[in-house]
mmCIF file of C-alpha atoms in Angstrom:
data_model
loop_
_atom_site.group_PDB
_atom_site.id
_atom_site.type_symbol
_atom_site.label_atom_id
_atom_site.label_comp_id
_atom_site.label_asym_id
_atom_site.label_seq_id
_atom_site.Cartn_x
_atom_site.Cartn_y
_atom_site.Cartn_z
ATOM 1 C CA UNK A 1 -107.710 -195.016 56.466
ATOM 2 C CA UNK A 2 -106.224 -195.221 52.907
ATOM 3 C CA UNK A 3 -104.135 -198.993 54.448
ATOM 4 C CA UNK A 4 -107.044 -200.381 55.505
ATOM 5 C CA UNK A 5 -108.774 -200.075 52.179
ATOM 6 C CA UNK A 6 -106.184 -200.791 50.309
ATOM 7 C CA UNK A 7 -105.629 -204.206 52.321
ATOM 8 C CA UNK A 8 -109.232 -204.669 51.746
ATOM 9 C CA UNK A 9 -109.011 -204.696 48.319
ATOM 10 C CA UNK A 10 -105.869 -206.282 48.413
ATOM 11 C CA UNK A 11 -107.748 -209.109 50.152
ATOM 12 C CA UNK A 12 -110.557 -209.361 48.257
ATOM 13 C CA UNK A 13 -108.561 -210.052 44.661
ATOM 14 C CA UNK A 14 -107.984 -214.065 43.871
ATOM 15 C CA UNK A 15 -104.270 -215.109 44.862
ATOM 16 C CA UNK A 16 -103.314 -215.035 41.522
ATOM 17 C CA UNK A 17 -103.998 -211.131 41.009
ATOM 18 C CA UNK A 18 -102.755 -210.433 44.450
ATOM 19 C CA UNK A 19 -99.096 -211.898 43.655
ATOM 20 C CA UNK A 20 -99.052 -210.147 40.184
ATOM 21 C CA UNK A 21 -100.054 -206.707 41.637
ATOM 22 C CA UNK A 22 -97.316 -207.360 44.780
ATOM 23 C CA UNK A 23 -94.425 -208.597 41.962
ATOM 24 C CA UNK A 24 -94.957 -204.948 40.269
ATOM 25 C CA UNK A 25 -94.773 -203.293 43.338
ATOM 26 C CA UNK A 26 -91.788 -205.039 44.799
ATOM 27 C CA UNK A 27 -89.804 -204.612 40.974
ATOM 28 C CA UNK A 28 -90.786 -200.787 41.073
ATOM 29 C CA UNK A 29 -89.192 -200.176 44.914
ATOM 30 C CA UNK A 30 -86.051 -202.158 43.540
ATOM 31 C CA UNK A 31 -85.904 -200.280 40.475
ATOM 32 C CA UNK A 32 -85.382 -196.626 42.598
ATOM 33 C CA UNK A 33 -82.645 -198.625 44.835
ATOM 34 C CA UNK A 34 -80.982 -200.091 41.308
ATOM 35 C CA UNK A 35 -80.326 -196.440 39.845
ATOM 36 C CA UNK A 36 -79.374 -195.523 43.521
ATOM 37 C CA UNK A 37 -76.795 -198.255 43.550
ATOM 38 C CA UNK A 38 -75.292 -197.071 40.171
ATOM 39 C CA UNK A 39 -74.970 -193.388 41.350
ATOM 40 C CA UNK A 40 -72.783 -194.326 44.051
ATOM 41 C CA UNK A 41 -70.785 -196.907 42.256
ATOM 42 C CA UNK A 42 -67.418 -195.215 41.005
ATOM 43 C CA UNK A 43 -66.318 -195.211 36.958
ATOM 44 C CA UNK A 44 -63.031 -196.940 36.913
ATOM 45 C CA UNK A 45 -60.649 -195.634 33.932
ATOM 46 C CA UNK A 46 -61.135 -199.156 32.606
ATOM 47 C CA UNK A 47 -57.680 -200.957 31.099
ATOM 48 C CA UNK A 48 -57.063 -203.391 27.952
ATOM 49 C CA UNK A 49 -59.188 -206.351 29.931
ATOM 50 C CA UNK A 50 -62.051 -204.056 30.534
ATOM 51 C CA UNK A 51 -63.704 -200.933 29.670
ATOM 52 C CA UNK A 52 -64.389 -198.172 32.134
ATOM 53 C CA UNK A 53 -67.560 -198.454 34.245
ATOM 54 C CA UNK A 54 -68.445 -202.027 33.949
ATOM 55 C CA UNK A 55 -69.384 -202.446 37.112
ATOM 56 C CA UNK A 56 -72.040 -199.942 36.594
ATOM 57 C CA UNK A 57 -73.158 -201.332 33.484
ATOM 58 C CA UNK A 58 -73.731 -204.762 34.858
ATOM 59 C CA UNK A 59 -76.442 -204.167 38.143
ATOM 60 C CA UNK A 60 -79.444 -205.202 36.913
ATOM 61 C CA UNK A 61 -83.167 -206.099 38.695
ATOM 62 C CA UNK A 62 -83.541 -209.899 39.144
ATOM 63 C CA UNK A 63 -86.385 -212.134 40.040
ATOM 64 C CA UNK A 64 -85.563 -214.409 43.456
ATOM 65 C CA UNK A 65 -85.582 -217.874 42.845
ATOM 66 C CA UNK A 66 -89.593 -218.558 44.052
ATOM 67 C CA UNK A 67 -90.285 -220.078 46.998
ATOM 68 C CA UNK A 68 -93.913 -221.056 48.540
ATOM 69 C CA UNK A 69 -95.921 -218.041 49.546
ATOM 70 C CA UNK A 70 -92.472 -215.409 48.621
ATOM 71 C CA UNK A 71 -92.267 -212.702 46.303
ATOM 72 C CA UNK A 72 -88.748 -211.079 45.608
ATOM 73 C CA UNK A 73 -86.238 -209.251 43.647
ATOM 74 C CA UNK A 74 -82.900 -208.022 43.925
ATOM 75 C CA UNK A 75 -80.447 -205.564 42.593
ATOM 76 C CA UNK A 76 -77.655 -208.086 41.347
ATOM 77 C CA UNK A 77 -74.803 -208.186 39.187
ATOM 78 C CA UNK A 78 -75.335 -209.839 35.812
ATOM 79 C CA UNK A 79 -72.487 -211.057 33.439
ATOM 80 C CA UNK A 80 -69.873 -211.835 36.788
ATOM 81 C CA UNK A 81 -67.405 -213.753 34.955
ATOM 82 C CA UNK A 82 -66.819 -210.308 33.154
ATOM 83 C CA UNK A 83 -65.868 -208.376 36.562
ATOM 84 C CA UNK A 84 -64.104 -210.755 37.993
ATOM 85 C CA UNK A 85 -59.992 -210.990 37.182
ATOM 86 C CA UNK A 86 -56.765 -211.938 37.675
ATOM 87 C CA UNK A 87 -54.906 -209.932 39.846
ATOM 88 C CA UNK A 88 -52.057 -208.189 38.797
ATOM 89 C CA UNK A 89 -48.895 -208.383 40.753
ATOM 90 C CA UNK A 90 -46.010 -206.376 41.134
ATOM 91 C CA UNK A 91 -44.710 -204.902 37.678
ATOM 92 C CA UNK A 92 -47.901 -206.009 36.029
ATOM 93 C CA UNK A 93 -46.714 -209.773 36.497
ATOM 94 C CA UNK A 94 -49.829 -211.515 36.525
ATOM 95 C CA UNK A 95 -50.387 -213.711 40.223
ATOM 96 C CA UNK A 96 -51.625 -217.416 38.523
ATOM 97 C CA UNK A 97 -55.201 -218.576 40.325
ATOM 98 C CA UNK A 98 -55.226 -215.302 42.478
ATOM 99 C CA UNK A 99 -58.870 -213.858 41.459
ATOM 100 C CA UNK A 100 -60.304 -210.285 42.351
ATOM 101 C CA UNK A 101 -64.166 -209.780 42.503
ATOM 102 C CA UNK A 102 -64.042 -206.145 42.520
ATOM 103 C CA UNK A 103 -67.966 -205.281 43.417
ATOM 104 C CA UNK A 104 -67.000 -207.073 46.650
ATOM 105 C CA UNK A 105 -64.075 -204.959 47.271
ATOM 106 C CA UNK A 106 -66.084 -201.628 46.508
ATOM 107 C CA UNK A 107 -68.923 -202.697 48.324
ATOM 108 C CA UNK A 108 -66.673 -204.071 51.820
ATOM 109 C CA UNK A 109 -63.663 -203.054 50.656
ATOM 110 C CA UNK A 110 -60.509 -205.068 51.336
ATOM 111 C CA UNK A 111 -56.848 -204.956 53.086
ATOM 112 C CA UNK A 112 -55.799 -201.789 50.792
ATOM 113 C CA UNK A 113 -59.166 -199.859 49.991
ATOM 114 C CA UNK A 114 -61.755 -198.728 52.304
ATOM 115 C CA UNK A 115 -65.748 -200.117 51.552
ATOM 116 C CA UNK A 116 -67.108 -196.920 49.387
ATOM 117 C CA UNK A 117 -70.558 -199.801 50.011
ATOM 118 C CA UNK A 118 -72.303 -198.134 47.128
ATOM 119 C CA UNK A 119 -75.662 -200.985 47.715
ATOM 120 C CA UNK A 120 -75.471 -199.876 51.658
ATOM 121 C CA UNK A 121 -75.727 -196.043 50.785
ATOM 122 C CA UNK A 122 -78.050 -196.548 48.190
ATOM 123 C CA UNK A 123 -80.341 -198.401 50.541
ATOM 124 C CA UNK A 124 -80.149 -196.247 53.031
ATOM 125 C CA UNK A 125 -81.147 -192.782 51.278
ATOM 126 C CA UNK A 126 -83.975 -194.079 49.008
ATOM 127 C CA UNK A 127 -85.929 -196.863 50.697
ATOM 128 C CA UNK A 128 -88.110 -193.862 51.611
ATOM 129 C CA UNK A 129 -88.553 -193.470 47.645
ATOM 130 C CA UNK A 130 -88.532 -197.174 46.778
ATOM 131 C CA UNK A 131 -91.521 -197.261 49.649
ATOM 132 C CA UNK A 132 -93.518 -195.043 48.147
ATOM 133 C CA UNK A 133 -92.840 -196.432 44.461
ATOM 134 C CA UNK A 134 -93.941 -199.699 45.688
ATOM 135 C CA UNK A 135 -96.725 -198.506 47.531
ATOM 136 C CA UNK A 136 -97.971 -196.195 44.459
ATOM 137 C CA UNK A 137 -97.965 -199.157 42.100
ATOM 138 C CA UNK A 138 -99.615 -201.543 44.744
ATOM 139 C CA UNK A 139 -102.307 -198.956 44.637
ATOM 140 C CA UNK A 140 -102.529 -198.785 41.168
ATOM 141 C CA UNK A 141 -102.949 -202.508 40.388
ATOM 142 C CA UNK A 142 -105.094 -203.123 43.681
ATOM 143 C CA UNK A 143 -107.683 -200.475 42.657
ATOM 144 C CA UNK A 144 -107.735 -200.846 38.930
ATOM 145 C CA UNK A 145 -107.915 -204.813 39.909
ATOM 146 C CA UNK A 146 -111.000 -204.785 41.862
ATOM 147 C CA UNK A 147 -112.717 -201.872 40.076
ATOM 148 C CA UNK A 148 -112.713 -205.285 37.061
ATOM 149 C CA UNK A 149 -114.301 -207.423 39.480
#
């Protein structure tokens, strides 16, 4: 009962309203996976290059690039040029042009570390919670919306 007036309302409101009241919603569902993510992903003790944690620090909420008719976001990784380094080699000897993305090698891990996939986890335990975020804003805007009209 409470979907089908809720997508009546939804319907009724002019495009315009309809993608501002969805762009909320979808933010608000990717906000509860963003603090998720950066529960699961581990503090590293940081070194002279980089502090402790950075990889934490730099998920953010992002806007997808628009296409027609689409709404997104995603939980990304601002500032990349900051995570990603030069690996070290044996007895700290740096290895020239060899360069280490380490969010991809926590995420899927690599030939020496298992994936801890700190996005996958995240996902999977709260996209009950980012659901109902999304949903709870959606109602929110929908309502107050057409109550205007």
């Amino acid at each position: 009962t409470g979907d089908k007036q809720l997508e009546q309302a939804y319907e009724s409101l002019e495009k315009k309203v309809q993608n501002k009241a969805t762009r909320k919603a979808v933010r608000a569902g990717a906000k509860v996976l963003l603090e998720a993510t950066k529960a699961n992903v581990p503090i590293g003790p940081g070194n002279k290059h980089h502090e402790g944690g950075l990889f934490r620090k730099s998920l953010v909420v992002r806007a997808m690039k628009g296409r027609r008719g689409r709404i997104g976001v995603s939980v990304r990784i601002k500032n990349v040029e900051k995570i990603i380094t030069i690996t070290q080699g044996l007895r700290g000897k740096k290895v020239k042009g060899v360069r280490h993305f380490y969010p991809a090698v926590i995420e899927y891990g690599d030939e020496h570390r298992q994936p801890l996939a700190p996005m996958r986890r995240a996902f999977d335990s709260k996209k009950g919670a980012a659901l109902s975020a999304m949903r709870q804003i959606m109602e929110t805007e929908v309502y107050a919306a057409a109550k205007q009209r």
